Coordinates of C-alpha atoms in Angstrom, one line a residue:
M1 CA 61.1 -46.9 78.1
N2 CA 60.8 -50.7 78.3
K3 CA 61.9 -53.0 75.5
K4 CA 59.7 -52.6 72.5
R5 CA 57.5 -55.3 71.2
S6 CA 58.0 -54.2 67.7
D7 CA 59.2 -51.3 65.5
C8 CA 55.6 -50.4 64.5
P9 CA 54.9 -46.7 65.4
I10 CA 51.4 -47.7 66.5
S11 CA 52.6 -50.4 68.8
C12 CA 55.3 -48.3 70.3
S13 CA 52.9 -45.4 70.8
L14 CA 50.3 -47.6 72.5
E15 CA 53.0 -49.0 74.8
I16 CA 53.4 -45.5 76.2
W17 CA 49.9 -44.0 76.4
G18 CA 47.6 -46.5 74.8
D19 CA 46.0 -48.1 77.8
K20 CA 42.7 -47.1 79.3
W21 CA 44.0 -45.5 82.5
S22 CA 46.8 -43.4 80.8
L23 CA 44.4 -42.1 78.3
L24 CA 42.0 -41.0 81.1
I25 CA 45.0 -39.3 83.0
I26 CA 45.8 -37.5 79.8
R27 CA 42.1 -36.5 79.4
D28 CA 42.0 -35.1 82.9
L29 CA 45.2 -33.1 82.5
M30 CA 43.9 -31.8 79.1
L31 CA 40.6 -30.6 80.7
N32 CA 42.0 -29.4 84.0
K33 CA 45.4 -28.2 83.0
E34 CA 47.0 -29.7 86.2
C35 CA 45.9 -32.2 88.8
T36 CA 47.1 -33.6 92.1
Y37 CA 47.3 -37.4 92.6
G38 CA 44.1 -37.1 94.6
D39 CA 42.4 -35.1 91.9
L40 CA 43.1 -37.9 89.4
Q41 CA 41.9 -40.6 91.9
K42 CA 38.6 -38.8 92.3
A43 CA 37.8 -39.2 88.5
D44 CA 34.5 -41.0 87.9
E45 CA 36.3 -44.1 86.7
K46 CA 37.8 -44.8 90.2
I47 CA 41.3 -45.7 89.2
A48 CA 43.1 -47.8 91.9
S49 CA 46.0 -46.1 93.7
N50 CA 48.6 -48.7 92.5
I51 CA 47.4 -48.4 88.9
L52 CA 47.5 -44.6 89.0
A53 CA 51.0 -44.6 90.5
T54 CA 52.3 -47.0 87.8
R55 CA 50.6 -45.1 85.0
L56 CA 51.8 -41.7 86.3
Q57 CA 55.4 -43.0 86.5
N58 CA 55.2 -44.5 82.9
L59 CA 53.9 -41.1 81.6
L60 CA 56.6 -39.2 83.5
E61 CA 59.4 -41.5 82.2
N62 CA 58.2 -41.1 78.7
G63 CA 57.9 -37.3 78.7
I64 CA 54.1 -37.1 78.3
I65 CA 53.6 -35.5 81.7
D66 CA 55.7 -33.5 84.2
K67 CA 55.3 -32.6 87.8
K68 CA 56.0 -29.7 90.0
D69 CA 55.4 -28.8 93.7
H70 CA 52.0 -27.6 94.5
P71 CA 52.3 -23.8 95.4
E72 CA 50.1 -24.0 98.4
N73 CA 50.9 -27.4 99.8
K74 CA 54.5 -28.7 99.7
L75 CA 53.3 -32.2 100.4
K76 CA 51.3 -32.2 97.1
I77 CA 52.6 -32.5 93.5
L78 CA 50.8 -31.0 90.5
Y79 CA 51.0 -33.1 87.3
H80 CA 50.6 -31.4 83.8
L81 CA 51.1 -32.3 80.2
T82 CA 54.4 -31.6 78.5
E83 CA 54.6 -30.5 74.8
K84 CA 54.8 -34.1 73.9
G85 CA 51.6 -34.8 75.9
I86 CA 49.9 -31.8 74.5
D87 CA 50.5 -33.1 71.0
L88 CA 48.1 -36.0 71.9
I89 CA 45.1 -33.5 72.0
P90 CA 44.0 -34.4 68.4
I91 CA 43.9 -38.1 69.3
I92 CA 41.9 -37.4 72.5
V93 CA 39.5 -35.3 70.3
E94 CA 39.1 -38.0 67.7
I95 CA 38.3 -40.7 70.4
N96 CA 35.7 -38.2 71.8
L97 CA 34.1 -37.9 68.4
W98 CA 34.1 -41.6 67.8
G99 CA 32.5 -42.2 71.0
D100 CA 29.8 -39.6 70.3
K101 CA 29.1 -41.3 67.0
Y102 CA 28.9 -44.8 68.2
L103 CA 28.0 -44.6 72.0
I104 CA 25.2 -43.2 74.1
I105 CA 26.7 -40.1 75.7
P106 CA 25.1 -38.5 78.7
E107 CA 23.8 -35.0 78.2
E108 CA 26.2 -33.6 80.8
R109 CA 29.1 -34.7 78.6
K110 CA 27.7 -33.3 75.3
K111 CA 28.9 -29.6 75.8
L112 CA 32.5 -30.5 75.2
L113 CA 31.5 -32.6 72.2
E114 CA 29.4 -29.8 70.8
D115 CA 32.4 -27.4 71.1
I116 CA 34.6 -29.8 69.3
K117 CA 32.1 -30.5 66.5
R118 CA 31.4 -26.8 66.0
D119 CA 35.0 -26.2 64.9
K120 CA 37.4 -29.1 65.6
E121 CA 40.6 -27.3 64.5
A122 CA 39.9 -24.2 66.5
F123 CA 39.1 -26.3 69.6
I124 CA 42.5 -28.1 69.3
K125 CA 44.3 -24.9 68.7
R126 CA 42.7 -23.3 71.8
A127 CA 43.4 -26.4 73.9
K128 CA 47.0 -26.5 72.8
T129 CA 47.4 -22.7 73.5
Y130 CA 45.8 -23.0 76.9
L131 CA 47.9 -26.0 77.9
S132 CA 51.2 -24.7 76.4
N133 CA 51.0 -21.5 78.6
E134 CA 51.3 -23.7 81.6
I135 CA 54.7 -25.2 80.7
K136 CA 56.5 -22.0 79.5

């Protein structure tokens, strides 16, 4: 990890995963369990390849994600959340709920929000269990 700007836990955490692109990578890995570089580039937000490469490297170096060889194509790599990354699920859930409260969310995105609002703790537990099975 690079030199810290301060000893504040919020500042230190945001230096690792707090920018827009890192959070969107974490979101995609949370929803899809694992993704290739190409999968991440196809997200609606259209991340540039240089930014994606930089953010993936930062998340790898800080233990938020890990990578493994693709079982069907040795030229591809699959990225997935580590336990440290999985522990960010409650934060991603809260960001979703904040967005639902204050922003106009398209109907096609509301199913996930409805699942979260129905029983937030159960949703988080299911997501953690689902993703943890990948790394064991």
